[in-house]
Short mmCIF file of C-alpha atoms in Angstrom, two decimals:
data_model
loop_
_atom_site.label_atom_id
_atom_site.label_comp_id
_atom_site.label_asym_id
_atom_site.label_seq_id
_atom_site.Cartn_x
_atom_site.Cartn_y
_atom_site.Cartn_z
CA MET Q 1 47.76 -7.83 -23.02
CA HIS Q 2 44.70 -5.60 -23.13
CA PHE Q 3 45.56 -1.92 -22.56
CA SER Q 4 42.83 0.64 -22.05
CA ILE Q 5 42.27 4.07 -20.52
CA PRO Q 6 38.59 3.82 -19.59
CA GLU Q 7 38.49 6.87 -17.35
CA THR Q 8 40.15 10.08 -16.24
CA GLU Q 9 40.38 11.80 -12.87
CA VAL Q 10 40.93 15.39 -11.83
CA ARG Q 11 43.60 15.32 -9.13
CA SER Q 12 45.44 17.92 -7.08
CA GLY Q 13 49.12 18.58 -7.67
CA GLU Q 14 51.76 19.40 -5.08
CA ASN Q 15 51.34 23.15 -5.57
CA GLY Q 16 47.58 22.98 -5.14
CA SER Q 17 46.79 23.14 -8.84
CA SER Q 18 44.66 20.46 -10.46
CA TYR Q 19 45.48 18.22 -13.40
CA VAL Q 20 43.87 15.43 -15.39
CA ALA Q 21 45.11 11.92 -14.61
CA TYR Q 22 44.63 9.16 -17.17
CA ASN Q 23 43.98 5.77 -15.59
CA ILE Q 24 45.75 3.04 -17.52
CA HIS Q 25 44.14 -0.36 -17.11
CA VAL Q 26 45.92 -3.57 -18.06
CA ASN Q 27 43.71 -6.63 -18.48
CA GLY Q 28 40.76 -4.73 -17.05
CA VAL Q 29 42.52 -3.73 -13.82
CA LEU Q 30 43.96 -0.33 -12.87
CA HIS Q 31 47.72 -0.44 -13.38
CA CYS Q 32 48.71 3.21 -12.97
CA ARG Q 33 47.63 6.85 -13.19
CA VAL Q 34 49.69 9.14 -15.41
CA ARG Q 35 49.63 12.71 -16.60
CA TYR Q 36 49.69 13.73 -20.23
CA SER Q 37 53.18 15.17 -19.71
CA GLN Q 38 54.48 11.79 -18.50
CA LEU Q 39 53.18 10.02 -21.58
CA LEU Q 40 54.59 12.80 -23.75
CA GLY Q 41 57.96 12.24 -22.10
CA LEU Q 42 57.72 8.51 -22.87
CA HIS Q 43 56.81 9.32 -26.46
CA GLU Q 44 59.84 11.59 -26.88
CA GLN Q 45 62.14 8.91 -25.45
CA ILE Q 46 60.73 6.26 -27.76
CA LYS Q 47 61.06 8.58 -30.75
CA LYS Q 48 64.67 9.33 -29.84
CA GLU Q 49 65.53 5.68 -29.34
CA TYR Q 50 63.68 4.09 -32.28
CA GLY Q 51 63.06 6.91 -34.74
CA SER Q 52 60.02 8.94 -35.75
CA ASN Q 53 58.96 6.50 -38.46
CA VAL Q 54 58.37 3.74 -35.89
CA VAL Q 55 56.47 5.68 -33.25
CA PRO Q 56 52.65 5.87 -33.39
CA THR Q 57 50.87 9.22 -33.62
CA PHE Q 58 50.72 11.06 -30.29
CA PRO Q 59 47.94 13.57 -29.44
CA PRO Q 60 49.25 17.14 -29.75
CA LYS Q 61 49.69 19.66 -26.95
CA LYS Q 62 47.03 22.28 -26.34
CA ILE Q 63 47.71 25.87 -25.38
CA PHE Q 64 44.53 26.44 -23.42
CA THR Q 65 42.80 24.40 -20.74
CA LEU Q 66 40.97 21.46 -22.25
CA THR Q 67 37.19 21.33 -22.28
CA PRO Q 68 35.51 18.10 -21.07
CA ALA Q 69 34.98 17.08 -24.69
CA GLU Q 70 38.66 17.65 -25.46
CA VAL Q 71 39.70 15.63 -22.39
CA GLU Q 72 37.56 12.76 -23.65
CA GLN Q 73 39.05 13.06 -27.11
CA ARG Q 74 42.58 13.03 -25.67
CA ARG Q 75 41.71 10.02 -23.51
CA GLU Q 76 40.66 8.08 -26.60
CA GLN Q 77 43.79 9.15 -28.49
CA LEU Q 78 46.10 8.19 -25.63
CA GLU Q 79 44.38 4.83 -25.31
CA LYS Q 80 44.96 4.12 -29.00
CA TYR Q 81 48.56 5.27 -28.60
CA MET Q 82 49.23 2.91 -25.67
CA GLN Q 83 47.60 0.03 -27.53
CA ALA Q 84 49.65 0.72 -30.64
CA VAL Q 85 52.92 0.85 -28.69
CA ARG Q 86 52.12 -2.35 -26.84
CA GLN Q 87 51.13 -4.15 -30.05
CA HIS Q 88 54.33 -3.11 -31.83
CA PRO Q 89 56.75 -6.09 -31.75
CA LEU Q 90 59.73 -3.86 -30.96
CA LEU Q 91 58.27 -1.07 -28.85
CA GLY Q 92 55.93 -3.23 -26.79
CA ALA Q 93 58.75 -5.49 -25.62
CA SER Q 94 61.24 -2.68 -25.06
CA GLU Q 95 62.73 -2.05 -21.63
CA LEU Q 96 61.97 1.64 -22.16
CA PHE Q 97 58.23 0.96 -22.30
CA ASN Q 98 58.17 -1.68 -19.58
CA SER Q 99 60.26 0.37 -17.15
CA PHE Q 100 57.92 3.33 -17.65
CA LEU Q 101 54.95 1.13 -16.69
CA ARG Q 102 56.73 -0.28 -13.64
CA LYS Q 103 57.75 3.16 -12.38
CA ALA Q 104 54.24 4.53 -12.97
CA GLN Q 105 52.71 1.59 -11.10
CA GLN Q 106 54.98 2.17 -8.11
CA GLU Q 107 54.31 5.91 -8.06
CA THR Q 108 50.54 5.40 -8.36
CA GLN Q 109 50.44 3.04 -5.38
CA GLN Q 110 52.93 5.25 -3.47
CA ILE Q 111 55.05 2.31 -2.34
CA PRO Q 112 58.68 3.33 -1.79
CA THR Q 113 61.59 1.14 -2.83
CA GLU Q 114 62.67 -0.88 0.17
CA ASP Q 115 63.39 -4.42 1.29
CA ALA Q 116 60.33 -6.64 1.56
CA ALA Q 117 59.29 -10.24 2.06
CA LEU Q 118 56.86 -11.74 -0.45
CA ASP Q 119 55.09 -15.09 -0.22
CA ILE Q 120 55.04 -17.26 -3.33
CA CYS Q 121 52.53 -20.11 -3.09
CA LEU Q 122 53.14 -23.58 -4.49
CA SER Q 123 50.51 -25.97 -5.79
CA ASN Q 124 50.74 -28.15 -2.67
CA GLY Q 125 49.77 -25.30 -0.37
CA GLN Q 126 53.28 -24.47 0.75
CA LYS Q 127 54.55 -20.91 0.74
CA VAL Q 128 58.06 -19.87 -0.18
CA THR Q 129 59.02 -16.48 1.26
CA VAL Q 130 61.47 -14.53 -0.88
CA ASN Q 131 63.36 -11.43 0.18
CA ILE Q 132 63.12 -8.83 -2.56
CA LEU Q 133 62.85 -5.12 -3.19
CA THR Q 134 59.39 -3.65 -3.57
CA SER Q 135 60.55 -2.36 -6.97
CA ASP Q 136 61.61 -5.79 -8.27
CA GLN Q 137 59.89 -6.79 -11.49
CA THR Q 138 58.26 -10.13 -12.21
CA GLU Q 139 61.40 -11.74 -13.62
CA ASP Q 140 63.39 -10.74 -10.54
CA VAL Q 141 60.80 -12.25 -8.21
CA LEU Q 142 60.64 -15.45 -10.26
CA ASP Q 143 64.43 -15.68 -10.07
CA ALA Q 144 64.34 -15.16 -6.31
CA ALA Q 145 61.81 -17.98 -5.95
CA ALA Q 146 63.98 -20.24 -8.12
CA VAL Q 147 66.99 -19.52 -5.91
CA LYS Q 148 65.01 -20.33 -2.78
CA LEU Q 149 63.76 -23.58 -4.32
CA ASP Q 150 67.10 -24.51 -5.89
CA LEU Q 151 65.46 -24.70 -9.33
CA PRO Q 152 68.16 -24.63 -12.05
CA ASP Q 153 68.42 -21.56 -14.25
CA ASP Q 154 67.65 -23.51 -17.40
CA LEU Q 155 64.28 -24.62 -15.97
CA VAL Q 156 63.10 -21.28 -14.62
CA GLY Q 157 61.51 -20.42 -17.96
CA TYR Q 158 59.22 -23.41 -17.74
CA PHE Q 159 57.40 -21.73 -14.84
CA SER Q 160 55.59 -18.43 -14.34
CA LEU Q 161 53.99 -16.44 -11.55
CA PHE Q 162 50.21 -16.12 -11.58
CA LEU Q 163 47.91 -13.86 -9.60
CA VAL Q 164 45.07 -15.94 -8.16
CA ARG Q 165 42.06 -15.25 -5.97
CA GLU Q 166 40.99 -17.80 -3.37
CA GLY Q 167 37.25 -18.20 -2.88
CA VAL Q 168 35.41 -19.00 0.34
CA ASP Q 169 35.18 -22.62 -0.84
CA GLY Q 170 38.93 -22.82 -1.37
CA ASN Q 171 38.67 -22.75 -5.16
CA LEU Q 172 41.24 -20.70 -7.04
CA THR Q 173 40.41 -18.18 -9.74
CA PHE Q 174 43.35 -17.44 -12.01
CA VAL Q 175 43.27 -13.69 -12.54
CA ARG Q 176 46.31 -13.22 -14.75
CA LYS Q 177 49.87 -14.20 -15.47
CA LEU Q 178 52.21 -11.58 -14.02
CA GLN Q 179 54.04 -9.61 -16.70
CA ASP Q 180 57.48 -8.01 -17.07
CA PHE Q 181 56.00 -4.52 -16.88
CA GLU Q 182 54.61 -4.95 -13.36
CA LEU Q 183 55.98 -5.20 -9.85
CA PRO Q 184 54.52 -8.28 -8.11
CA TYR Q 185 54.88 -6.84 -4.63
CA VAL Q 186 53.07 -3.66 -5.65
CA SER Q 187 50.42 -5.61 -7.58
CA ILE Q 188 49.52 -7.86 -4.65
CA THR Q 189 49.78 -5.12 -2.01
CA SER Q 190 47.57 -2.69 -3.93
CA LEU Q 191 44.71 -5.21 -3.92
CA GLN Q 192 44.48 -4.91 -0.12
CA SER Q 193 42.87 -8.32 0.24
CA SER Q 194 44.09 -11.57 1.76
CA ASP Q 195 42.08 -13.45 -0.87
CA TYR Q 196 44.76 -12.79 -3.49
CA HIS Q 197 47.97 -14.79 -3.76
CA ILE Q 198 50.86 -15.26 -6.15
CA ILE Q 199 51.30 -18.87 -7.21
CA LEU Q 200 54.09 -20.62 -9.11
CA ARG Q 201 52.84 -22.86 -11.93
CA LYS Q 202 54.23 -24.31 -15.15
CA SER Q 203 53.82 -21.97 -18.10
CA TYR Q 204 53.85 -24.34 -21.08
CA TRP Q 205 51.12 -26.49 -22.62
CA ASP Q 206 52.81 -29.36 -24.47
CA MET Q 207 53.30 -32.27 -22.04
CA ALA Q 208 56.35 -33.31 -24.07
CA TYR Q 209 58.26 -30.67 -22.11
CA ASP Q 210 57.40 -32.40 -18.84
CA GLY Q 211 60.38 -34.66 -19.47
CA ASP Q 212 62.79 -31.72 -19.27
CA VAL Q 213 61.29 -30.64 -15.95
CA MET Q 214 61.13 -34.12 -14.42
CA ASP Q 215 64.85 -34.72 -14.98
CA ASN Q 216 65.49 -32.35 -12.09
CA ARG Q 217 64.49 -33.16 -8.49
CA VAL Q 218 62.92 -29.76 -7.77
CA GLY Q 219 61.24 -29.59 -11.16
CA LEU Q 220 59.82 -33.07 -10.58
CA ASN Q 221 58.43 -32.06 -7.18
CA LEU Q 222 56.85 -28.91 -8.59
CA LEU Q 223 55.21 -30.75 -11.47
CA TYR Q 224 54.09 -33.56 -9.16
CA ALA Q 225 52.53 -31.09 -6.72
CA GLN Q 226 50.68 -29.33 -9.55
CA THR Q 227 49.38 -32.59 -11.01
CA LEU Q 228 48.13 -33.75 -7.62
CA SER Q 229 46.54 -30.37 -6.91
CA ASP Q 230 44.73 -30.35 -10.28
CA ILE Q 231 43.37 -33.83 -9.55
CA GLU Q 232 42.19 -32.89 -6.07
CA ARG Q 233 40.34 -29.80 -7.28
CA GLY Q 234 38.69 -31.80 -10.07
CA TRP Q 235 40.48 -30.18 -12.99
CA ILE Q 236 41.82 -33.57 -14.09
CA LEU Q 237 39.12 -36.25 -14.31
CA VAL Q 238 39.84 -39.54 -12.52
CA ASN Q 239 37.69 -42.69 -12.26
CA LYS Q 240 37.79 -45.10 -9.32
CA ASP Q 241 40.35 -47.44 -10.87
CA GLN Q 242 42.65 -44.55 -11.85
CA HIS Q 243 42.28 -43.05 -8.39
CA ARG Q 244 43.34 -46.34 -6.85
CA GLN Q 245 46.41 -46.51 -9.10
CA LEU Q 246 47.33 -42.90 -8.35
CA LYS Q 247 47.05 -43.38 -4.61
CA SER Q 248 49.23 -46.50 -4.78
CA LEU Q 249 51.91 -44.64 -6.74
CA GLN Q 250 51.76 -41.74 -4.30
CA GLU Q 251 52.16 -44.00 -1.28
CA LYS Q 252 55.21 -45.56 -2.95
CA GLY Q 253 56.67 -42.14 -3.68
CA SER Q 254 56.69 -42.94 -7.40
CA LYS Q 255 56.37 -39.35 -8.59
CA LYS Q 256 57.41 -39.84 -12.21
CA GLU Q 257 55.02 -42.76 -12.63
CA PHE Q 258 52.29 -40.69 -10.97
CA ILE Q 259 52.83 -37.88 -13.50
CA HIS Q 260 53.02 -40.31 -16.43
CA LEU Q 261 49.66 -41.77 -15.40
CA GLY Q 262 48.32 -38.24 -14.97
CA GLN Q 263 49.34 -37.43 -18.54
CA THR Q 264 46.94 -40.09 -19.80
CA LEU Q 265 43.98 -38.59 -17.94
CA LYS Q 266 41.35 -36.28 -19.33
CA TYR Q 267 42.20 -32.57 -18.99
CA TYR Q 268 45.77 -33.08 -17.81
CA GLY Q 269 47.55 -29.71 -18.00
CA TYR Q 270 44.33 -27.73 -18.52
CA LEU Q 271 43.55 -24.45 -16.80
CA LYS Q 272 39.95 -24.31 -15.64
CA PHE Q 273 37.98 -21.06 -15.50
CA ASP Q 274 35.05 -19.99 -13.38
CA PRO Q 275 31.50 -20.65 -14.65
CA CYS Q 276 30.45 -18.06 -17.21
CA VAL Q 277 28.10 -17.50 -20.18
CA THR Q 278 28.39 -18.24 -23.91
CA ASP Q 279 26.24 -17.75 -27.00
CA PHE Q 280 27.12 -21.20 -28.35
CA PRO Q 281 25.24 -23.28 -29.25
CA GLU Q 282 22.50 -20.93 -27.98
CA LYS Q 283 22.57 -17.46 -26.50
CA GLY Q 284 22.73 -17.30 -22.71
CA CYS Q 285 24.08 -20.81 -22.11
CA GLN Q 286 25.97 -21.45 -18.88
CA VAL Q 287 29.43 -22.84 -19.59
CA ILE Q 288 32.60 -23.97 -17.87
CA VAL Q 289 35.63 -23.26 -20.07
CA SER Q 290 39.00 -24.97 -19.76
CA ALA Q 291 42.19 -24.22 -21.72
CA GLY Q 292 44.68 -26.90 -22.68
CA ASN Q 293 45.78 -29.29 -25.44
CA ASN Q 294 45.72 -26.34 -27.86
CA GLU Q 295 42.00 -25.83 -27.40
CA LEU Q 296 39.23 -24.24 -25.39
CA ASN Q 297 37.00 -26.96 -23.97
CA PHE Q 298 33.33 -26.21 -23.28
CA HIS Q 299 30.99 -27.87 -20.78
CA VAL Q 300 27.71 -26.23 -21.77
CA LYS Q 301 24.38 -26.32 -19.97
CA LEU Q 302 21.60 -25.80 -22.50
CA PRO Q 303 18.30 -24.04 -21.66
CA ASN Q 304 16.61 -27.47 -21.51
CA GLU Q 305 19.10 -28.49 -18.78
CA GLN Q 306 20.89 -30.85 -21.17
CA MET Q 307 24.71 -30.91 -20.83
CA LYS Q 308 26.97 -30.77 -23.88
CA GLU Q 309 30.73 -30.97 -24.17
CA GLY Q 310 32.98 -29.99 -27.03
CA SER Q 311 36.21 -28.22 -27.85
CA PHE Q 312 37.46 -25.45 -30.13
CA LYS Q 313 40.96 -25.98 -31.49
CA VAL Q 314 43.19 -22.93 -31.63
CA THR Q 315 44.39 -24.15 -35.04
CA ARG Q 316 40.89 -23.51 -36.42
CA MET Q 317 40.41 -20.04 -34.93
CA ARG Q 318 40.78 -17.42 -37.62
CA CYS Q 319 41.05 -14.60 -35.09
CA TRP Q 320 39.83 -13.54 -31.68
CA ARG Q 321 39.20 -10.34 -29.76
CA VAL Q 322 38.67 -9.19 -26.20
CA THR Q 323 36.06 -6.50 -25.63
CA SER Q 324 35.47 -4.52 -22.44
CA SER Q 325 32.52 -2.29 -21.68
CA GLN Q 326 31.05 -0.42 -18.72
CA VAL Q 327 27.74 -1.87 -17.48
CA PRO Q 328 25.40 -0.10 -14.99
CA ILE Q 329 24.76 -2.19 -11.87
CA SER Q 330 22.48 0.01 -9.77
CA ASN Q 331 18.74 -0.63 -10.16
CA GLY Q 332 19.00 -0.96 -13.92
CA THR Q 333 19.75 2.73 -14.38
CA THR Q 334 20.58 3.90 -17.86
CA ASN Q 335 22.53 6.90 -16.63
CA PRO Q 336 26.16 7.23 -17.74
CA CYS Q 337 28.55 5.09 -15.72
CA ASN Q 338 30.51 6.33 -12.81
CA SER Q 339 32.84 4.58 -10.41
CA THR Q 340 30.09 3.52 -8.03
CA LYS Q 341 27.41 2.41 -10.47
CA CYS Q 342 29.26 0.46 -13.13
CA GLU Q 343 31.28 -2.67 -13.55
CA VAL Q 344 33.50 -3.82 -16.39
CA LYS Q 345 32.01 -6.47 -18.66
CA LEU Q 346 34.59 -8.56 -20.52
CA GLU Q 347 33.98 -10.75 -23.54
CA LEU Q 348 36.20 -13.06 -25.55
CA ALA Q 349 34.97 -13.70 -29.09
CA PHE Q 350 36.66 -15.91 -31.66
CA GLU Q 351 35.86 -16.71 -35.28
CA TYR Q 352 35.93 -20.46 -35.73
CA LEU Q 353 36.05 -22.76 -38.74
CA MET Q 354 33.05 -24.93 -37.93
CA SER Q 355 33.26 -26.85 -41.19
CA LYS Q 356 35.13 -26.57 -44.46
CA ASP Q 357 33.21 -23.55 -45.70
CA ARG Q 358 31.59 -22.14 -42.57
CA LEU Q 359 33.05 -19.64 -40.12
CA GLN Q 360 31.13 -18.63 -37.00
CA TRP Q 361 31.76 -16.22 -34.15
CA VAL Q 362 31.57 -17.69 -30.64
CA THR Q 363 31.42 -15.34 -27.65
CA ILE Q 364 32.28 -16.00 -23.99
CA THR Q 365 31.24 -13.45 -21.36
CA SER Q 366 33.62 -13.84 -18.43
CA GLN Q 367 35.72 -11.71 -16.10
CA GLN Q 368 38.56 -14.08 -17.07
CA ALA Q 369 38.21 -13.31 -20.78
CA ILE Q 370 41.65 -11.72 -20.96
CA MET Q 371 43.24 -14.66 -19.17
CA MET Q 372 41.59 -16.93 -21.75
CA SER Q 373 43.02 -14.78 -24.54
CA THR Q 374 46.46 -14.95 -22.95
CA CYS Q 375 46.21 -18.75 -22.89
CA LEU Q 376 45.25 -18.85 -26.57
CA GLN Q 377 48.15 -16.61 -27.52
CA SER Q 378 50.68 -18.67 -25.56
CA MET Q 379 49.39 -21.88 -27.18
CA VAL Q 380 49.85 -20.37 -30.62
CA ASP Q 381 53.31 -19.05 -29.75
CA GLU Q 382 54.32 -22.51 -28.55
CA LEU Q 383 52.98 -24.20 -31.68
CA MET Q 384 54.73 -21.74 -33.96
CA VAL Q 385 58.06 -22.22 -32.20
CA LYS Q 386 57.74 -26.00 -32.24
CA LYS Q 387 56.77 -26.22 -35.91
CA SER Q 388 59.59 -23.90 -36.95
CA GLY Q 389 62.15 -25.98 -35.06
CA GLY Q 390 62.90 -23.21 -32.57
CA SER Q 391 63.85 -23.57 -28.93
CA ILE Q 392 61.09 -23.64 -26.35
CA LYS Q 393 63.61 -22.52 -23.76
CA LYS Q 394 64.38 -19.36 -25.70
CA MET Q 395 60.69 -18.64 -26.13
CA LEU Q 396 59.89 -19.15 -22.46
CA ARG Q 397 62.86 -17.36 -21.01
CA ARG Q 398 65.01 -14.33 -21.82
CA ARG Q 399 67.71 -15.02 -19.29
CA HIS Q 400 70.08 -12.37 -17.99
CA ASN Q 401 73.61 -13.47 -17.26
CA GLY Q 402 75.39 -13.49 -13.93
CA SER Q 403 72.68 -11.90 -11.80
CA ILE Q 404 71.61 -14.96 -9.84
CA HIS Q 405 73.63 -16.40 -6.97
CA ARG Q 406 72.45 -19.40 -4.99
CA SER Q 407 71.91 -18.74 -1.31
CA ASP Q 408 72.92 -21.11 1.47
CA SER Q 409 69.34 -21.40 2.70
CA GLN Q 410 67.86 -23.32 -0.19
CA GLN Q 411 64.48 -24.93 0.22
CA ALA Q 412 63.26 -28.04 -1.58
CA VAL Q 413 59.64 -28.66 -2.48
CA LYS Q 414 58.09 -31.19 -0.13
CA SER Q 415 55.69 -33.91 -1.21
CA PRO Q 416 52.01 -33.06 -0.77
CA PRO Q 417 49.83 -35.10 1.61
CA LEU Q 418 48.35 -38.38 0.41
CA LEU Q 419 45.39 -38.40 -1.93
CA ASP Q 420 42.15 -38.76 -0.08
CA SER Q 421 38.69 -38.56 -1.60
CA LEU Q 422 38.31 -36.90 -4.99
CA ASP Q 423 35.37 -34.82 -6.06
CA PRO Q 424 34.45 -36.45 -9.33
CA SER Q 425 33.56 -1.22 -26.32
CA ARG Q 426 37.25 -1.43 -26.02
CA GLU Q 427 38.54 -3.99 -28.43
CA GLN Q 428 41.88 -5.67 -28.80
CA ILE Q 429 41.86 -7.93 -31.84
CA VAL Q 430 44.36 -10.70 -32.42
CA LYS Q 431 44.46 -11.31 -36.16
CA LEU Q 432 45.93 -14.11 -38.24
CA SER Q 433 48.92 -13.12 -40.35
CA THR Q 434 50.23 -15.05 -43.34
CA LYS Q 435 53.61 -15.94 -41.85
CA LEU Q 436 52.86 -19.63 -41.34
CA ASN Q 437 50.16 -20.06 -43.93
CA SER Q 438 51.74 -23.25 -45.25
CA VAL Q 439 52.59 -24.86 -41.93
CA SER Q 440 50.69 -28.07 -41.28
CA LEU Q 441 49.78 -29.01 -37.73
CA ARG Q 442 48.94 -32.65 -38.30
CA GLY Q 443 49.42 -34.80 -35.28
CA ILE Q 444 49.16 -32.10 -32.64
CA SER Q 445 45.51 -31.06 -32.76
CA ALA Q 446 43.80 -34.40 -32.25
CA SER Q 447 41.45 -34.70 -29.30
CA ASN Q 448 40.78 -37.96 -27.52
CA SER Q 449 38.00 -36.84 -25.27
CA ALA Q 450 35.57 -34.12 -26.24
CA ASN Q 451 32.23 -34.73 -27.87
CA ASP Q 452 31.10 -32.48 -30.68
CA ILE Q 453 28.82 -29.66 -29.55
CA SER Q 454 27.40 -28.69 -32.92
CA GLY Q 455 27.64 -31.86 -34.95
CA ASP Q 456 30.45 -30.44 -37.08
CA ASP Q 457 33.98 -31.80 -36.94
CA PHE Q 458 35.85 -29.69 -34.41
CA HIS Q 459 39.01 -31.76 -34.46
CA GLY Q 460 40.17 -31.93 -38.06
CA ASN Q 461 43.85 -31.36 -38.80
CA TYR Q 462 44.17 -28.06 -40.59
CA ALA Q 463 46.97 -25.74 -41.56
CA PHE Q 464 46.81 -22.40 -39.79
CA GLU Q 465 48.13 -18.90 -40.13
CA GLY Q 466 50.34 -17.58 -37.36
CA ILE Q 467 48.68 -15.18 -35.00
CA GLY Q 468 50.41 -11.83 -34.84
CA ASP Q 469 50.09 -8.61 -32.90
CA ASP Q 470 48.44 -6.29 -35.40
CA ASP Q 471 47.46 -2.77 -34.51
CA LEU Q 472 43.85 -2.05 -33.69
#
């Protein structure tokens, strides 16, 4: 997750006095506004719970009113503090930290705790309405959706909730995966737009886990609906013969066979991003990026209109970073940014092993840069767990015991309609640690589809070092 405090606001308190509010952005979007005293209170709680030697440095109190320069200095210090806490493997995952963020989000949006109905969209266009509290966190909402769908507890962790934006053409832009530190009802309500939805989608990359999901009727229907949806929107490539086979299987109701055929198709299980810009192989190239099969796949349009395709394996990325900056958007002005004249520019850059002795940075400029980074991190997490012999279920799900009770009004996922025609300067750096330096990944990084963009071998089987959450 990318935490930043790009701006401050002077706001009025209840007694008429003014104070400085620090706007905390998560993944480039405003999450909450907090006062210095609130963050100080969080710091004191963390220090009490985990000890002074674990807690990052916190900016000191000031006796007198801060000057504008001092406010800016404190903003930068608080941003570094929040990033350090989030990056810490213990503090960042703590309920103390996450509950603070959830409470601050609710207070910022001024949404009281009360009963509410929330629509969760499925890949086939259906909506499942869950009855929740406005203060329910992401895990609670996911559980409520599982209850409504009759999805077994041991399969809930194979799925996640994603915030998506629907375009005028019906295309979906995946904005982000909803996190434990946010309240889905508050997140979707605060956007104040009917273009945004919450969708349920599988949250793993290795198709080997499809077998676990397909053993259950509801899991099978969910996976079938997602596969069909990805085919219809062109994310999975299908030729005429494959389309004919798929339609025949669908008409027969052969869902498992449909998915098995889908698994053999190009880009099965990939997440496709909106068109954006890259500097590879040349600066300013238009590109469509997809994430899947432990890689980022590029469809690049060169300046000479030639199309190139290639992929970058996560096992050959030495590190990556997400950078955000404020860019003026009004008549090319060079004046300092303000809320009406600037937009956030996001970039994902990764250092890639192009050949045995050559590393090169590749940059993608996209408003979905953080979502891309999240995909890369989850791929690496999955690979590390698999290679160490760990449990994917434990990685995907931290279940709580005894809090879920099946309701009488359970709803199964219906089959989608038949297939018709198919349209053929703030940095967070993810560094490589030495934990898995000797782990070989042979057999899981081979690609059967992508052509080489640069002429170098992008698909060799290399050992890699586990990606960790180092401080900035």
